[in-house]
Amino acid sequence: MARRSAAEEPAQHRYAQLRELLREAIATGELKPGEALPPERELAERHGISRMTVRQALSDLVADGLLYRQPGLGTFVANPKIAQPLSRLTSFTEDMRSRGLKPGSQMLGIEVVEATHEVARALEVDRQSRVLRVRRLRLADGQPMALESVHLPLPRFAALVAEDLTDSSLYRILEERMGVHLARARQFLEPASAGPQEVQGLGIRPGSLLLLLERVTYDPEDVPVEYVRSFYRGDRYRFVVDLTRL
Ligand code: 16G
């Protein structure tokens, strides 16, 4: 890595100082979610640094999801991220309720489609066999959180077409109305960046960071029930895994 020149060193230092100061103010609640930060000019004057340096510090905190910018309005303190444990097989509805948030969905489509290679492999069905695809925008307290696309094999789940999945839980319908028990799931997590579909659905900027979650859920006979791809907002979510050393 190139060595920094002596002139750059102090600015680098002051930028990190401001960033950590703001980080602490957010952590202690001195700065509250939704609160506007003073204008960049004011922060620059107050800390004796350039506006460029202030902007750099704020950009880091925006990238970390602690602040968000509203063009023309300023920079605000973000809501804390939802910390989602990854150990139990839970539904979106259960996840939001356990955090005191109101779950909701906006239906984007429910249709019968041919299984792609990927879907067929996950659901262990023949390529091009018919599957049910349910696409929903998942909301917490009315705010878009994730864009979800669920595939279920047909004819087993054909009855779902008649269900209103807008504001109800798929897992609840499966378990309580259809008598399908969900035993286990395998889930993959990877970073992704927002393309046009995610931008529109989640109301975020192109290129925003997302977490792509892929899940295959199985019944007690180990038959795949659903294959899901969900794009979660990277600025609103973090996942928690508890590890034990054997
Ligand atoms: C979660 C699951 C999804 C499941 C949904 C059911 C992931 C990636 N997705 O969003 O597999 O279909 O919950 O939610 O974890 P619901 O019962 O609230 O409709």
JSON list of N, CA, C and O in Angstrom, two decimals, residues 43-70:
[
{"chain": "A", "resi": 43, "resn": "LEU", "atom": "N", "xyz": [-20.72, 21.31, 10.94]},
{"chain": "A", "resi": 43, "resn": "LEU", "atom": "CA", "xyz": [-19.85, 20.27, 11.53]},
{"chain": "A", "resi": 43, "resn": "LEU", "atom": "C", "xyz": [-18.39, 20.57, 11.24]},
{"chain": "A", "resi": 43, "resn": "LEU", "atom": "O", "xyz": [-17.51, 20.39, 12.09]},
{"chain": "A", "resi": 44, "resn": "ALA", "atom": "N", "xyz": [-18.13, 21.07, 10.03]},
{"chain": "A", "resi": 44, "resn": "ALA", "atom": "CA", "xyz": [-16.75, 21.39, 9.63]},
{"chain": "A", "resi": 44, "resn": "ALA", "atom": "C", "xyz": [-16.20, 22.50, 10.52]},
{"chain": "A", "resi": 44, "resn": "ALA", "atom": "O", "xyz": [-15.09, 22.39, 11.04]},
{"chain": "A", "resi": 45, "resn": "GLU", "atom": "N", "xyz": [-17.01, 23.53, 10.70]},
{"chain": "A", "resi": 45, "resn": "GLU", "atom": "CA", "xyz": [-16.56, 24.65, 11.54]},
{"chain": "A", "resi": 45, "resn": "GLU", "atom": "C", "xyz": [-16.33, 24.21, 12.97]},
{"chain": "A", "resi": 45, "resn": "GLU", "atom": "O", "xyz": [-15.31, 24.49, 13.58]},
{"chain": "A", "resi": 46, "resn": "ARG", "atom": "N", "xyz": [-17.32, 23.47, 13.50]},
{"chain": "A", "resi": 46, "resn": "ARG", "atom": "CA", "xyz": [-17.26, 23.05, 14.89]},
{"chain": "A", "resi": 46, "resn": "ARG", "atom": "C", "xyz": [-16.03, 22.20, 15.19]},
{"chain": "A", "resi": 46, "resn": "ARG", "atom": "O", "xyz": [-15.45, 22.26, 16.26]},
{"chain": "A", "resi": 47, "resn": "HIS", "atom": "N", "xyz": [-15.64, 21.36, 14.21]},
{"chain": "A", "resi": 47, "resn": "HIS", "atom": "CA", "xyz": [-14.51, 20.44, 14.46]},
{"chain": "A", "resi": 47, "resn": "HIS", "atom": "C", "xyz": [-13.21, 20.92, 13.82]},
{"chain": "A", "resi": 47, "resn": "HIS", "atom": "O", "xyz": [-12.22, 20.20, 13.86]},
{"chain": "A", "resi": 48, "resn": "GLY", "atom": "N", "xyz": [-13.27, 22.08, 13.20]},
{"chain": "A", "resi": 48, "resn": "GLY", "atom": "CA", "xyz": [-12.06, 22.64, 12.59]},
{"chain": "A", "resi": 48, "resn": "GLY", "atom": "C", "xyz": [-11.50, 21.78, 11.48]},
{"chain": "A", "resi": 48, "resn": "GLY", "atom": "O", "xyz": [-10.29, 21.59, 11.38]},
{"chain": "A", "resi": 49, "resn": "ILE", "atom": "N", "xyz": [-12.39, 21.22, 10.67]},
{"chain": "A", "resi": 49, "resn": "ILE", "atom": "CA", "xyz": [-11.94, 20.38, 9.56]},
{"chain": "A", "resi": 49, "resn": "ILE", "atom": "C", "xyz": [-12.66, 20.82, 8.27]},
{"chain": "A", "resi": 49, "resn": "ILE", "atom": "O", "xyz": [-13.61, 21.60, 8.34]},
{"chain": "A", "resi": 50, "resn": "SER", "atom": "N", "xyz": [-12.21, 20.30, 7.16]},
{"chain": "A", "resi": 50, "resn": "SER", "atom": "CA", "xyz": [-12.82, 20.72, 5.89]},
{"chain": "A", "resi": 50, "resn": "SER", "atom": "C", "xyz": [-14.15, 19.98, 5.67]},
{"chain": "A", "resi": 50, "resn": "SER", "atom": "O", "xyz": [-14.39, 18.93, 6.26]},
{"chain": "A", "resi": 51, "resn": "ARG", "atom": "N", "xyz": [-14.96, 20.55, 4.80]},
{"chain": "A", "resi": 51, "resn": "ARG", "atom": "CA", "xyz": [-16.25, 19.89, 4.49]},
{"chain": "A", "resi": 51, "resn": "ARG", "atom": "C", "xyz": [-16.03, 18.54, 3.84]},
{"chain": "A", "resi": 51, "resn": "ARG", "atom": "O", "xyz": [-16.81, 17.62, 4.04]},
{"chain": "A", "resi": 52, "resn": "MET", "atom": "N", "xyz": [-14.96, 18.46, 3.06]},
{"chain": "A", "resi": 52, "resn": "MET", "atom": "CA", "xyz": [-14.61, 17.19, 2.41]},
{"chain": "A", "resi": 52, "resn": "MET", "atom": "C", "xyz": [-14.39, 16.09, 3.45]},
{"chain": "A", "resi": 52, "resn": "MET", "atom": "O", "xyz": [-14.84, 14.96, 3.30]},
{"chain": "A", "resi": 53, "resn": "THR", "atom": "N", "xyz": [-13.69, 16.48, 4.53]},
{"chain": "A", "resi": 53, "resn": "THR", "atom": "CA", "xyz": [-13.38, 15.52, 5.59]},
{"chain": "A", "resi": 53, "resn": "THR", "atom": "C", "xyz": [-14.66, 15.12, 6.30]},
{"chain": "A", "resi": 53, "resn": "THR", "atom": "O", "xyz": [-14.86, 13.94, 6.62]},
{"chain": "A", "resi": 54, "resn": "VAL", "atom": "N", "xyz": [-15.53, 16.10, 6.54]},
{"chain": "A", "resi": 54, "resn": "VAL", "atom": "CA", "xyz": [-16.82, 15.79, 7.18]},
{"chain": "A", "resi": 54, "resn": "VAL", "atom": "C", "xyz": [-17.59, 14.81, 6.29]},
{"chain": "A", "resi": 54, "resn": "VAL", "atom": "O", "xyz": [-18.11, 13.79, 6.75]},
{"chain": "A", "resi": 55, "resn": "ARG", "atom": "N", "xyz": [-17.61, 15.12, 5.00]},
{"chain": "A", "resi": 55, "resn": "ARG", "atom": "CA", "xyz": [-18.39, 14.28, 4.07]},
{"chain": "A", "resi": 55, "resn": "ARG", "atom": "C", "xyz": [-17.87, 12.85, 4.06]},
{"chain": "A", "resi": 55, "resn": "ARG", "atom": "O", "xyz": [-18.64, 11.90, 4.02]},
{"chain": "A", "resi": 56, "resn": "GLN", "atom": "N", "xyz": [-16.57, 12.72, 4.14]},
{"chain": "A", "resi": 56, "resn": "GLN", "atom": "CA", "xyz": [-15.95, 11.39, 4.14]},
{"chain": "A", "resi": 56, "resn": "GLN", "atom": "C", "xyz": [-16.39, 10.60, 5.38]},
{"chain": "A", "resi": 56, "resn": "GLN", "atom": "O", "xyz": [-16.74, 9.42, 5.28]},
{"chain": "A", "resi": 57, "resn": "ALA", "atom": "N", "xyz": [-16.37, 11.28, 6.53]},
{"chain": "A", "resi": 57, "resn": "ALA", "atom": "CA", "xyz": [-16.77, 10.61, 7.77]},
{"chain": "A", "resi": 57, "resn": "ALA", "atom": "C", "xyz": [-18.24, 10.19, 7.70]},
{"chain": "A", "resi": 57, "resn": "ALA", "atom": "O", "xyz": [-18.61, 9.07, 8.09]},
{"chain": "A", "resi": 58, "resn": "LEU", "atom": "N", "xyz": [-19.08, 11.09, 7.17]},
{"chain": "A", "resi": 58, "resn": "LEU", "atom": "CA", "xyz": [-20.51, 10.77, 7.08]},
{"chain": "A", "resi": 58, "resn": "LEU", "atom": "C", "xyz": [-20.75, 9.62, 6.10]},
{"chain": "A", "resi": 58, "resn": "LEU", "atom": "O", "xyz": [-21.57, 8.74, 6.34]},
{"chain": "A", "resi": 59, "resn": "SER", "atom": "N", "xyz": [-19.98, 9.63, 5.00]},
{"chain": "A", "resi": 59, "resn": "SER", "atom": "CA", "xyz": [-20.16, 8.58, 3.99]},
{"chain": "A", "resi": 59, "resn": "SER", "atom": "C", "xyz": [-19.88, 7.20, 4.58]},
{"chain": "A", "resi": 59, "resn": "SER", "atom": "O", "xyz": [-20.56, 6.23, 4.26]},
{"chain": "A", "resi": 60, "resn": "ASP", "atom": "N", "xyz": [-18.87, 7.13, 5.44]},
{"chain": "A", "resi": 60, "resn": "ASP", "atom": "CA", "xyz": [-18.55, 5.84, 6.08]},
{"chain": "A", "resi": 60, "resn": "ASP", "atom": "C", "xyz": [-19.74, 5.36, 6.91]},
{"chain": "A", "resi": 60, "resn": "ASP", "atom": "O", "xyz": [-20.08, 4.17, 6.91]},
{"chain": "A", "resi": 61, "resn": "LEU", "atom": "N", "xyz": [-20.36, 6.30, 7.63]},
{"chain": "A", "resi": 61, "resn": "LEU", "atom": "CA", "xyz": [-21.47, 5.91, 8.51]},
{"chain": "A", "resi": 61, "resn": "LEU", "atom": "C", "xyz": [-22.73, 5.62, 7.70]},
{"chain": "A", "resi": 61, "resn": "LEU", "atom": "O", "xyz": [-23.55, 4.80, 8.11]},
{"chain": "A", "resi": 62, "resn": "VAL", "atom": "N", "xyz": [-22.85, 6.25, 6.53]},
{"chain": "A", "resi": 62, "resn": "VAL", "atom": "CA", "xyz": [-23.97, 5.92, 5.63]},
{"chain": "A", "resi": 62, "resn": "VAL", "atom": "C", "xyz": [-23.76, 4.49, 5.12]},
{"chain": "A", "resi": 62, "resn": "VAL", "atom": "O", "xyz": [-24.69, 3.68, 5.14]},
{"chain": "A", "resi": 63, "resn": "ALA", "atom": "N", "xyz": [-22.52, 4.21, 4.73]},
{"chain": "A", "resi": 63, "resn": "ALA", "atom": "CA", "xyz": [-22.22, 2.86, 4.21]},
{"chain": "A", "resi": 63, "resn": "ALA", "atom": "C", "xyz": [-22.46, 1.80, 5.29]},
{"chain": "A", "resi": 63, "resn": "ALA", "atom": "O", "xyz": [-22.86, 0.68, 5.00]},
{"chain": "A", "resi": 64, "resn": "ASP", "atom": "N", "xyz": [-22.24, 2.15, 6.54]},
{"chain": "A", "resi": 64, "resn": "ASP", "atom": "CA", "xyz": [-22.47, 1.19, 7.64]},
{"chain": "A", "resi": 64, "resn": "ASP", "atom": "C", "xyz": [-23.93, 1.12, 8.05]},
{"chain": "A", "resi": 64, "resn": "ASP", "atom": "O", "xyz": [-24.29, 0.37, 8.96]},
{"chain": "A", "resi": 65, "resn": "GLY", "atom": "N", "xyz": [-24.76, 1.96, 7.45]},
{"chain": "A", "resi": 65, "resn": "GLY", "atom": "CA", "xyz": [-26.20, 1.92, 7.76]},
{"chain": "A", "resi": 65, "resn": "GLY", "atom": "C", "xyz": [-26.57, 2.69, 9.02]},
{"chain": "A", "resi": 65, "resn": "GLY", "atom": "O", "xyz": [-27.69, 2.58, 9.51]},
{"chain": "A", "resi": 66, "resn": "LEU", "atom": "N", "xyz": [-25.64, 3.48, 9.56]},
{"chain": "A", "resi": 66, "resn": "LEU", "atom": "CA", "xyz": [-25.96, 4.24, 10.78]},
{"chain": "A", "resi": 66, "resn": "LEU", "atom": "C", "xyz": [-26.61, 5.58, 10.46]},
{"chain": "A", "resi": 66, "resn": "LEU", "atom": "O", "xyz": [-27.34, 6.14, 11.26]},
{"chain": "A", "resi": 67, "resn": "LEU", "atom": "N", "xyz": [-26.30, 6.10, 9.27]},
{"chain": "A", "resi": 67, "resn": "LEU", "atom": "CA", "xyz": [-26.90, 7.36, 8.82]},
{"chain": "A", "resi": 67, "resn": "LEU", "atom": "C", "xyz": [-27.51, 7.13, 7.45]},
{"chain": "A", "resi": 67, "resn": "LEU", "atom": "O", "xyz": [-27.13, 6.20, 6.74]},
{"chain": "A", "resi": 68, "resn": "TYR", "atom": "N", "xyz": [-28.44, 8.00, 7.07]},
{"chain": "A", "resi": 68, "resn": "TYR", "atom": "CA", "xyz": [-28.91, 7.98, 5.68]},
{"chain": "A", "resi": 68, "resn": "TYR", "atom": "C", "xyz": [-29.07, 9.41, 5.20]},
{"chain": "A", "resi": 68, "resn": "TYR", "atom": "O", "xyz": [-29.28, 10.33, 5.98]},
{"chain": "A", "resi": 69, "resn": "ARG", "atom": "N", "xyz": [-28.92, 9.55, 3.88]},
{"chain": "A", "resi": 69, "resn": "ARG", "atom": "CA", "xyz": [-29.01, 10.90, 3.30]},
{"chain": "A", "resi": 69, "resn": "ARG", "atom": "C", "xyz": [-30.33, 11.06, 2.59]},
{"chain": "A", "resi": 69, "resn": "ARG", "atom": "O", "xyz": [-30.81, 10.14, 1.94]},
{"chain": "A", "resi": 70, "resn": "GLN", "atom": "N", "xyz": [-30.90, 12.24, 2.72]},
{"chain": "A", "resi": 70, "resn": "GLN", "atom": "CA", "xyz": [-32.11, 12.57, 1.96]},
{"chain": "A", "resi": 70, "resn": "GLN", "atom": "C", "xyz": [-31.73, 13.76, 1.10]},
{"chain": "A", "resi": 70, "resn": "GLN", "atom": "O", "xyz": [-31.54, 14.87, 1.64]}
]
